[in-house]
Each structure stands twice: as structure tokens, then as C-alpha cells.
């Protein structure tokens, strides 16, 4: 019984961790969830986001996410 429970737990934890969605992809319209990512955003360049800033944005001096 313990072995079966362990196998089920392993299978569920593996399935839940296989998302390959890039942080630049915005959920389809009508979604009420906040998009999240495991990628860390870099600090913004001096003067704020510029042409080198990825579409996902950067972290401003006040800690907020800023997008180009």
C-alpha cells in the first residue's frame, strides 16, 4: 500500500512540474489569473526599459516590473 501511494505521489508531482510556457506568453483573453514565470527578471538599465529590455520586462529601482 505504501509503495502504491509513493508511486502515485511521484506521478502527480512530475506531471505538475512540466510547464514549458515562456514568460513572454500572455494568457488568452478573459483569464483572471496572473501570469507567472520561474525566470528571474534583470534590473532595468539606467533610465528605465529600452530596446535591449526583453518583452517580459525588467525590475525597476523601486522593485516594480517595468515593460518596454
mmCIF file of N, CA and C in Angstrom:
data_model
loop_
_atom_site.group_PDB
_atom_site.id
_atom_site.type_symbol
_atom_site.label_atom_id
_atom_site.label_comp_id
_atom_site.label_asym_id
_atom_site.label_seq_id
_atom_site.Cartn_x
_atom_site.Cartn_y
_atom_site.Cartn_z
ATOM 1 N N UNK A 1 0.820 -1.183 0.000
ATOM 2 C CA UNK A 1 0.000 0.000 0.000
ATOM 3 C C UNK A 1 0.874 1.260 0.000
ATOM 4 N N UNK A 2 1.925 1.265 0.797
ATOM 5 C CA UNK A 2 2.821 2.424 0.840
ATOM 6 C C UNK A 2 3.501 2.629 -0.510
ATOM 7 N N UNK A 3 3.877 1.536 -1.143
ATOM 8 C CA UNK A 3 4.547 1.627 -2.440
ATOM 9 C C UNK A 3 3.619 2.253 -3.478
ATOM 10 N N UNK A 4 2.361 1.872 -3.478
ATOM 11 C CA UNK A 4 1.380 2.423 -4.402
ATOM 12 C C UNK A 4 1.182 3.919 -4.152
ATOM 13 N N UNK A 5 1.107 4.311 -2.897
ATOM 14 C CA UNK A 5 0.949 5.720 -2.550
ATOM 15 C C UNK A 5 2.169 6.529 -2.990
ATOM 16 N N UNK A 6 3.364 5.976 -2.823
ATOM 17 C CA UNK A 6 4.594 6.651 -3.225
ATOM 18 C C UNK A 6 4.641 6.831 -4.741
ATOM 19 N N UNK A 7 4.259 5.800 -5.491
ATOM 20 C CA UNK A 7 4.240 5.880 -6.952
ATOM 21 C C UNK A 7 3.227 6.933 -7.409
ATOM 22 N N UNK A 8 2.055 6.972 -6.795
ATOM 23 C CA UNK A 8 1.035 7.956 -7.156
ATOM 24 C C UNK A 8 1.515 9.371 -6.860
ATOM 25 N N UNK A 9 2.153 9.582 -5.719
ATOM 26 C CA UNK A 9 2.674 10.895 -5.351
ATOM 27 C C UNK A 9 3.758 11.336 -6.330
ATOM 28 N N UNK A 10 4.636 10.434 -6.701
ATOM 29 C CA UNK A 10 5.699 10.751 -7.656
ATOM 30 C C UNK A 10 5.109 11.111 -9.015
ATOM 31 N N UNK A 11 4.121 10.374 -9.469
ATOM 32 C CA UNK A 11 3.499 10.646 -10.768
ATOM 33 C C UNK A 11 2.814 12.013 -10.765
ATOM 34 N N UNK A 12 2.103 12.341 -9.713
ATOM 35 C CA UNK A 12 1.411 13.628 -9.633
ATOM 36 C C UNK A 12 2.394 14.791 -9.558
ATOM 37 N N UNK A 13 3.476 14.641 -8.826
ATOM 38 C CA UNK A 13 4.438 15.734 -8.700
ATOM 39 C C UNK A 13 5.197 15.940 -10.004
ATOM 40 N N UNK A 14 5.424 14.895 -10.775
ATOM 41 C CA UNK A 14 6.107 15.024 -12.057
ATOM 42 C C UNK A 14 5.215 15.710 -13.077
ATOM 43 N N UNK A 15 3.957 15.367 -13.134
ATOM 44 C CA UNK A 15 3.019 15.961 -14.085
ATOM 45 C C UNK A 15 2.834 17.444 -13.792
ATOM 46 N N UNK A 16 2.811 17.829 -12.541
ATOM 47 C CA UNK A 16 2.586 19.225 -12.176
ATOM 48 C C UNK A 16 3.758 20.136 -12.450
ATOM 49 N N UNK A 17 4.927 19.601 -12.767
ATOM 50 C CA UNK A 17 6.127 20.410 -12.941
ATOM 51 C C UNK A 17 6.660 20.379 -14.366
ATOM 52 N N UNK A 18 5.812 20.211 -15.353
ATOM 53 C CA UNK A 18 6.310 20.089 -16.715
ATOM 54 C C UNK A 18 5.909 21.246 -17.617
ATOM 55 N N UNK A 19 5.580 22.409 -17.076
ATOM 56 C CA UNK A 19 5.169 23.541 -17.891
ATOM 57 C C UNK A 19 6.369 24.152 -18.597
ATOM 58 N N UNK A 20 6.255 24.346 -19.912
ATOM 59 C CA UNK A 20 7.327 24.942 -20.703
ATOM 60 C C UNK A 20 6.934 26.311 -21.238
ATOM 61 N N UNK A 21 5.932 26.959 -20.667
ATOM 62 C CA UNK A 21 5.459 28.234 -21.171
ATOM 63 C C UNK A 21 6.492 29.323 -20.908
ATOM 64 N N UNK A 22 6.823 30.040 -21.960
ATOM 65 C CA UNK A 22 7.762 31.147 -21.836
ATOM 66 C C UNK A 22 7.098 32.318 -21.123
ATOM 67 N N UNK A 23 7.871 33.141 -20.374
ATOM 68 C CA UNK A 23 7.264 34.237 -19.628
ATOM 69 C C UNK A 23 6.685 35.325 -20.525
ATOM 70 N N UNK A 24 7.087 35.372 -21.788
ATOM 71 C CA UNK A 24 6.586 36.399 -22.688
ATOM 72 C C UNK A 24 5.180 36.096 -23.191
ATOM 73 N N UNK A 25 4.690 34.878 -22.981
ATOM 74 C CA UNK A 25 3.377 34.484 -23.472
ATOM 75 C C UNK A 25 2.317 34.933 -22.476
ATOM 76 N N UNK A 26 1.373 35.707 -22.956
ATOM 77 C CA UNK A 26 0.296 36.216 -22.105
ATOM 78 C C UNK A 26 -0.899 35.280 -22.255
ATOM 79 N N UNK A 27 -1.574 34.902 -21.154
ATOM 80 C CA UNK A 27 -2.739 34.032 -21.254
ATOM 81 C C UNK A 27 -3.813 34.640 -22.159
ATOM 82 N N UNK A 28 -4.623 33.790 -22.749
ATOM 83 C CA UNK A 28 -5.698 34.235 -23.633
ATOM 84 C C UNK A 28 -6.649 35.158 -22.901
ATOM 85 N N UNK A 29 -7.346 36.013 -23.650
ATOM 86 C CA UNK A 29 -8.282 36.974 -23.061
ATOM 87 C C UNK A 29 -9.308 36.309 -22.164
ATOM 88 N N UNK A 30 -9.771 37.045 -21.189
ATOM 89 C CA UNK A 30 -10.766 36.528 -20.266
ATOM 90 C C UNK A 30 -10.169 35.802 -19.073
ATOM 91 N N UNK A 31 -8.861 35.629 -19.056
ATOM 92 C CA UNK A 31 -8.229 34.938 -17.944
ATOM 93 C C UNK A 31 -8.149 35.870 -16.735
ATOM 94 N N UNK A 32 -8.465 35.362 -15.577
ATOM 95 C CA UNK A 32 -8.391 36.168 -14.356
ATOM 96 C C UNK A 32 -7.166 35.816 -13.535
ATOM 97 N N UNK A 33 -6.287 34.971 -14.078
ATOM 98 C CA UNK A 33 -5.083 34.601 -13.342
ATOM 99 C C UNK A 33 -3.942 35.539 -13.702
ATOM 100 N N UNK A 34 -2.970 35.627 -12.829
ATOM 101 C CA UNK A 34 -1.784 36.437 -13.067
ATOM 102 C C UNK A 34 -0.706 35.542 -13.665
ATOM 103 N N UNK A 35 -0.130 35.913 -14.823
ATOM 104 C CA UNK A 35 0.922 35.082 -15.399
ATOM 105 C C UNK A 35 2.147 35.066 -14.481
ATOM 106 N N UNK A 36 2.760 33.928 -14.362
ATOM 107 C CA UNK A 36 3.963 33.797 -13.544
ATOM 108 C C UNK A 36 5.054 33.120 -14.344
ATOM 109 N N UNK A 37 6.271 33.223 -13.876
ATOM 110 C CA UNK A 37 7.409 32.613 -14.534
ATOM 111 C C UNK A 37 8.446 32.224 -13.501
ATOM 112 N N UNK A 38 9.264 31.275 -13.859
ATOM 113 C CA UNK A 38 10.365 30.903 -12.976
ATOM 114 C C UNK A 38 11.647 31.605 -13.391
ATOM 115 N N UNK A 39 11.600 32.360 -14.474
ATOM 116 C CA UNK A 39 12.776 33.115 -14.925
ATOM 117 C C UNK A 39 12.878 34.417 -14.138
ATOM 118 N N UNK A 40 14.084 34.735 -13.691
ATOM 119 C CA UNK A 40 14.315 35.951 -12.932
ATOM 120 C C UNK A 40 14.490 37.112 -13.893
ATOM 121 N N UNK A 41 13.811 38.216 -13.632
ATOM 122 C CA UNK A 41 13.964 39.407 -14.454
ATOM 123 C C UNK A 41 15.207 40.168 -14.023
ATOM 124 N N UNK A 42 15.885 40.729 -14.996
ATOM 125 C CA UNK A 42 17.094 41.514 -14.722
ATOM 126 C C UNK A 42 16.704 42.927 -14.298
ATOM 127 N N UNK A 43 17.613 43.624 -13.633
ATOM 128 C CA UNK A 43 17.350 45.027 -13.300
ATOM 129 C C UNK A 43 17.247 45.854 -14.582
ATOM 130 N N UNK A 44 16.444 46.909 -14.550
ATOM 131 C CA UNK A 44 16.319 47.789 -15.707
ATOM 132 C C UNK A 44 17.607 48.582 -15.904
ATOM 133 N N UNK A 45 17.929 48.902 -17.154
ATOM 134 C CA UNK A 45 19.086 49.765 -17.399
ATOM 135 C C UNK A 45 18.811 51.174 -16.856
ATOM 136 N N UNK A 46 19.861 51.954 -16.697
ATOM 137 C CA UNK A 46 19.702 53.336 -16.223
ATOM 138 C C UNK A 46 18.734 54.068 -17.139
ATOM 139 N N UNK A 47 17.765 54.738 -16.572
ATOM 140 C CA UNK A 47 16.780 55.470 -17.356
ATOM 141 C C UNK A 47 15.539 54.655 -17.680
ATOM 142 N N UNK A 48 15.465 53.409 -17.260
ATOM 143 C CA UNK A 48 14.283 52.587 -17.492
ATOM 144 C C UNK A 48 14.452 51.631 -18.658
ATOM 145 N N UNK A 49 13.384 50.903 -18.998
ATOM 146 C CA UNK A 49 13.442 49.928 -20.082
ATOM 147 C C UNK A 49 13.837 50.591 -21.404
ATOM 148 N N UNK A 50 14.606 49.857 -22.211
ATOM 149 C CA UNK A 50 14.991 50.364 -23.522
ATOM 150 C C UNK A 50 14.872 49.244 -24.547
ATOM 151 N N UNK A 51 15.472 49.405 -25.703
ATOM 152 C CA UNK A 51 15.371 48.426 -26.789
ATOM 153 C C UNK A 51 15.984 47.077 -26.428
ATOM 154 N N UNK A 52 16.882 47.042 -25.453
ATOM 155 C CA UNK A 52 17.521 45.782 -25.057
ATOM 156 C C UNK A 52 16.713 45.016 -24.012
ATOM 157 N N UNK A 53 15.673 45.636 -23.483
ATOM 158 C CA UNK A 53 14.846 45.009 -22.447
ATOM 159 C C UNK A 53 13.934 43.959 -23.075
ATOM 160 N N UNK A 54 13.919 42.714 -22.533
ATOM 161 C CA UNK A 54 13.027 41.690 -23.087
ATOM 162 C C UNK A 54 11.555 42.060 -22.893
ATOM 163 N N UNK A 55 10.689 41.457 -23.685
ATOM 164 C CA UNK A 55 9.251 41.752 -23.629
ATOM 165 C C UNK A 55 8.663 41.473 -22.245
ATOM 166 N N UNK A 56 9.259 40.536 -21.489
ATOM 167 C CA UNK A 56 8.771 40.218 -20.150
ATOM 168 C C UNK A 56 9.017 41.361 -19.185
ATOM 169 N N UNK A 57 9.949 42.258 -19.506
ATOM 170 C CA UNK A 57 10.216 43.420 -18.681
ATOM 171 C C UNK A 57 11.492 43.304 -17.871
ATOM 172 N N UNK A 58 11.631 44.230 -16.938
ATOM 173 C CA UNK A 58 12.795 44.274 -16.058
ATOM 174 C C UNK A 58 12.333 44.816 -14.703
ATOM 175 N N UNK A 59 13.207 44.760 -13.717
ATOM 176 C CA UNK A 59 12.884 45.231 -12.369
ATOM 177 C C UNK A 59 13.404 46.654 -12.201
ATOM 178 N N UNK A 60 12.493 47.592 -11.908
ATOM 179 C CA UNK A 60 12.879 48.994 -11.698
ATOM 180 C C UNK A 60 13.517 49.190 -10.336
ATOM 181 N N UNK A 61 14.026 50.387 -10.109
ATOM 182 C CA UNK A 61 14.695 50.706 -8.844
ATOM 183 C C UNK A 61 13.777 50.552 -7.638
ATOM 184 N N UNK A 62 12.450 50.737 -7.854
ATOM 185 C CA UNK A 62 11.502 50.609 -6.744
ATOM 186 C C UNK A 62 11.011 49.177 -6.560
ATOM 187 N N UNK A 63 11.534 48.247 -7.392
ATOM 188 C CA UNK A 63 11.156 46.832 -7.258
ATOM 189 C C UNK A 63 9.983 46.423 -8.118
ATOM 190 N N UNK A 64 9.411 47.352 -8.870
ATOM 191 C CA UNK A 64 8.262 47.019 -9.729
ATOM 192 C C UNK A 64 8.730 46.506 -11.082
ATOM 193 N N UNK A 65 7.878 45.721 -11.732
ATOM 194 C CA UNK A 65 8.179 45.221 -13.060
ATOM 195 C C UNK A 65 7.821 46.309 -14.073
ATOM 196 N N UNK A 66 8.767 46.627 -14.934
ATOM 197 C CA UNK A 66 8.538 47.620 -15.976
ATOM 198 C C UNK A 66 8.728 46.958 -17.320
ATOM 199 N N UNK A 67 7.852 47.274 -18.248
ATOM 200 C CA UNK A 67 7.918 46.679 -19.593
ATOM 201 C C UNK A 67 8.260 47.764 -20.601
ATOM 202 N N UNK A 68 8.947 47.368 -21.689
ATOM 203 C CA UNK A 68 9.316 48.352 -22.717
ATOM 204 C C UNK A 68 8.103 48.878 -23.478
#
